[in-house]
Amino acid sequence: SDYQQLSYNLNVNLCQGGPLKSRSLMKDSYTPDVFQTATIDPRHWHGRTINELGRWFEKYFLAINVQKAMKEKYG
């Protein structure tokens, strides 16, 4: 993923002598057949549908924006 690539590049640039290949604890913990048989359903994410998550994030960021506006107005 992008985060692993970024982490690898930062480690190589900041800490000279970094690993030549990044490793994943999850991939090291399971056998390859687990990943082959796993099915990914993009519409169902940890018990919540995409629409429910979208509504939750809308409410969350709206609440944050309201808090910021109140803090700016009333101090």
Coordinates of N, CA, C and O in Angstrom, one line a residue:
S1 N 0.8 -1.2 0.0 CA 0.0 0.0 0.0 C 0.9 1.2 0.0 O 2.1 1.2 0.2
D2 N 0.2 2.4 -0.2 CA 1.0 3.7 -0.2 C 1.6 3.9 1.1 O 2.7 4.5 1.2
Y3 N 1.0 3.6 2.2 CA 1.5 3.9 3.6 C 2.8 3.0 3.8 O 3.8 3.5 4.4
Q4 N 2.8 1.8 3.3 CA 4.0 0.9 3.5 C 5.1 1.5 2.7 O 6.3 1.5 3.1
Q5 N 4.8 1.9 1.5 CA 5.9 2.5 0.6 C 6.4 3.8 1.2 O 7.7 4.0 1.2
L6 N 5.6 4.6 1.7 CA 6.0 5.9 2.4 C 6.9 5.5 3.6 O 7.9 6.1 3.8
S7 N 6.4 4.6 4.4 CA 7.1 4.2 5.6 C 8.5 3.6 5.2 O 9.5 4.0 5.9
Y8 N 8.5 2.8 4.2 CA 9.8 2.2 3.8 C 10.8 3.3 3.3 O 11.9 3.4 3.7
N9 N 10.3 4.3 2.5 CA 11.1 5.4 2.0 C 11.6 6.2 3.1 O 12.8 6.7 3.1
L10 N 10.8 6.5 4.1 CA 11.2 7.3 5.2 C 12.3 6.6 6.0 O 13.3 7.2 6.5
N11 N 12.1 5.3 6.3 CA 13.1 4.5 7.0 C 14.4 4.5 6.3 O 15.5 4.6 6.9
V12 N 14.4 4.3 5.0 CA 15.6 4.3 4.2 C 16.3 5.6 4.2 O 17.5 5.7 4.3
N13 N 15.6 6.7 4.1 CA 16.2 8.0 4.0 C 16.6 8.5 5.3 O 17.7 9.2 5.5
L14 N 15.9 8.3 6.4 CA 16.2 8.8 7.7 C 17.2 7.9 8.5 O 18.1 8.3 9.2
C15 N 16.9 6.6 8.4 CA 17.7 5.6 9.1 C 18.5 4.8 8.1 O 17.9 3.8 7.6
Q16 N 19.7 5.2 7.8 CA 20.4 4.5 6.7 C 20.6 3.0 7.1 O 20.8 2.7 8.3
G17 N 20.6 2.2 6.2 CA 20.7 0.7 6.4 C 19.4 0.1 6.7 O 19.4 -0.9 7.4
G18 N 18.3 0.6 6.2 CA 17.0 0.1 6.5 C 16.8 -1.3 5.8 O 17.7 -1.7 5.0
P19 N 15.7 -2.0 6.0 CA 15.5 -3.3 5.4 C 15.3 -3.1 3.9 O 14.8 -2.1 3.4
L20 N 15.8 -4.1 3.2 CA 15.7 -4.1 1.7 C 14.3 -4.3 1.2 O 13.9 -3.9 0.2
K21 N 13.5 -5.1 2.0 CA 12.2 -5.4 1.7 C 11.3 -5.3 2.9 O 11.6 -5.8 4.0
S22 N 10.2 -4.5 2.8 CA 9.3 -4.4 4.0 C 8.5 -5.6 4.2 O 8.2 -6.3 3.3
R23 N 8.2 -5.9 5.5 CA 7.4 -7.1 5.8 C 6.2 -6.7 6.5 O 6.1 -5.7 7.2
S24 N 5.2 -7.5 6.4 CA 3.9 -7.3 7.0 C 3.7 -8.3 8.1 O 3.8 -9.5 7.9
L25 N 3.3 -7.8 9.3 CA 3.0 -8.8 10.4 C 1.8 -9.6 10.1 O 1.8 -10.8 10.4
M26 N 0.8 -9.0 9.5 CA -0.4 -9.8 9.1 C 0.0 -10.9 8.1 O -0.5 -12.1 8.3
K27 N 0.8 -10.6 7.1 CA 1.1 -11.6 6.1 C 2.0 -12.7 6.7 O 2.0 -13.8 6.3
D28 N 2.9 -12.3 7.7 CA 3.7 -13.3 8.3 C 3.0 -14.1 9.3 O 3.4 -15.2 9.6
S29 N 1.8 -13.7 9.8 CA 1.1 -14.4 10.8 C 0.2 -15.5 10.2 O -0.2 -16.4 10.9
Y30 N -0.3 -15.3 9.0 CA -1.2 -16.2 8.4 C -0.6 -17.0 7.2 O 0.4 -16.5 6.6
T31 N -1.1 -18.2 6.9 CA -0.6 -18.9 5.8 C -1.2 -18.3 4.5 O -2.3 -17.7 4.5
P32 N -0.6 -18.5 3.3 CA -1.1 -17.9 2.1 C -2.5 -18.3 1.7 O -3.2 -17.5 1.1
D33 N -3.0 -19.5 2.1 CA -4.3 -19.9 1.7 C -5.4 -19.0 2.4 O -6.5 -18.9 1.8
V34 N -5.1 -18.4 3.5 CA -6.1 -17.6 4.2 C -6.4 -16.4 3.3 O -7.6 -16.0 3.1
F35 N -5.4 -15.8 2.7 CA -5.6 -14.6 1.8 C -6.2 -15.0 0.5 O -7.0 -14.2 -0.1
Q36 N -6.0 -16.2 0.0 CA -6.6 -16.6 -1.3 C -8.1 -16.9 -1.1 O -8.8 -16.7 -2.0
T37 N -8.5 -17.4 0.0 CA -9.9 -17.8 0.2 C -10.7 -16.6 0.8 O -11.9 -16.7 0.8
A38 N -10.0 -15.6 1.2 CA -10.8 -14.4 1.8 C -11.5 -13.7 0.7 O -10.9 -13.5 -0.4
T39 N -12.7 -13.3 1.0 CA -13.5 -12.5 0.0 C -13.7 -11.1 0.6 O -13.9 -10.9 1.8
I40 N -13.5 -10.1 -0.2 CA -13.6 -8.7 0.2 C -14.9 -8.2 -0.4 O -15.1 -8.2 -1.6
D41 N -15.8 -7.7 0.4 CA -17.0 -7.2 0.0 C -17.0 -5.7 0.2 O -17.1 -5.2 1.4
P42 N -16.8 -4.8 -0.8 CA -16.7 -3.4 -0.5 C -17.9 -2.7 0.0 O -17.9 -1.7 0.6
R43 N -19.1 -3.4 -0.1 CA -20.3 -2.8 0.4 C -20.5 -3.1 1.9 O -21.4 -2.5 2.5
H44 N -19.8 -4.0 2.4 CA -20.0 -4.4 3.8 C -18.6 -4.3 4.5 O -17.7 -5.1 4.3
W45 N -18.4 -3.3 5.4 CA -17.2 -3.1 6.0 C -17.3 -3.2 7.5 O -17.9 -2.3 8.2
H46 N -16.8 -4.3 8.1 CA -16.9 -4.5 9.5 C -18.2 -4.3 10.1 O -18.4 -3.6 11.1
G47 N -19.2 -4.9 9.4 CA -20.6 -4.8 10.0 C -21.3 -3.6 9.6 O -22.5 -3.4 10.0
R48 N -20.7 -2.6 8.9 CA -21.4 -1.4 8.5 C -21.4 -1.3 7.0 O -20.4 -1.6 6.4
T49 N -22.4 -0.7 6.5 CA -22.4 -0.5 5.0 C -21.7 0.8 4.7 O -21.5 1.7 5.6
I50 N -21.3 1.0 3.5 CA -20.6 2.2 3.1 C -21.5 3.5 3.4 O -21.0 4.5 3.8
N51 N -22.8 3.4 3.1 CA -23.7 4.5 3.3 C -23.7 4.9 4.8 O -23.8 6.1 5.1
E52 N -23.8 3.9 5.7 CA -23.8 4.2 7.1 C -22.5 4.9 7.5 O -22.5 5.9 8.3
L53 N -21.4 4.5 7.0 CA -20.1 5.1 7.4 C -20.1 6.5 6.8 O -19.6 7.4 7.5
G54 N -20.6 6.7 5.6 CA -20.6 8.1 5.0 C -21.4 9.0 5.8 O -21.0 10.2 6.1
R55 N -22.6 8.6 6.3 CA -23.4 9.4 7.1 C -22.8 9.7 8.4 O -22.8 10.9 8.9
W56 N -22.1 8.7 9.0 CA -21.4 9.0 10.3 C -20.3 10.0 10.1 O -20.2 10.9 11.0
F57 N -19.5 9.9 9.1 CA -18.4 10.9 8.9 C -19.0 12.3 8.6 O -18.4 13.3 9.0
E58 N -20.1 12.4 7.9 CA -20.7 13.7 7.6 C -21.1 14.3 8.9 O -20.8 15.5 9.2
K59 N -21.7 13.6 9.8 CA -22.1 14.1 11.1 C -20.9 14.5 12.0 O -20.9 15.5 12.6
Y60 N -19.9 13.7 11.9 CA -18.7 13.9 12.7 C -18.0 15.2 12.3 O -17.7 16.0 13.1
F61 N -17.8 15.4 11.0 CA -17.1 16.6 10.5 C -18.0 17.8 10.7 O -17.5 18.9 10.9
L62 N -19.3 17.7 10.6 CA -20.2 18.8 10.8 C -20.0 19.2 12.3 O -19.9 20.4 12.5
A63 N -20.0 18.3 13.2 CA -19.8 18.6 14.6 C -18.5 19.3 14.9 O -18.4 20.3 15.6
I64 N -17.4 18.8 14.2 CA -16.1 19.5 14.4 C -16.2 20.9 13.9 O -15.6 21.8 14.5
N65 N -16.8 21.1 12.7 CA -16.8 22.5 12.1 C -17.7 23.4 13.0 O -17.3 24.6 13.2
V66 N -18.7 22.9 13.6 CA -19.5 23.7 14.5 C -18.7 24.1 15.7 O -18.8 25.2 16.2
Q67 N -18.0 23.1 16.3 CA -17.1 23.4 17.4 C -16.1 24.5 17.1 O -15.9 25.4 17.9
K68 N -15.5 24.4 16.0 CA -14.5 25.4 15.6 C -15.1 26.8 15.4 O -14.6 27.8 15.9
A69 N -16.3 26.8 14.8 CA -17.0 28.1 14.6 C -17.4 28.7 15.9 O -17.3 29.9 16.2
M70 N -17.9 27.9 16.9 CA -18.3 28.4 18.2 C -17.0 28.9 18.9 O -17.1 29.9 19.6
K71 N -15.9 28.2 18.8 CA -14.7 28.6 19.5 C -14.2 29.9 18.9 O -13.7 30.8 19.7
E72 N -14.3 30.1 17.6 CA -13.8 31.4 17.0 C -14.7 32.5 17.4 O -14.3 33.6 17.6
K73 N -16.0 32.2 17.4 CA -17.0 33.3 17.7 C -17.0 33.7 19.2 O -17.0 34.9 19.6
Y74 N -17.0 32.7 20.1 CA -17.1 33.0 21.5 C -15.8 32.8 22.3 O -15.8 33.1 23.5
G75 N -14.8 32.3 21.7 CA -13.5 32.2 22.4 C -13.3 31.0 23.1 O -13.4 30.2 23.7

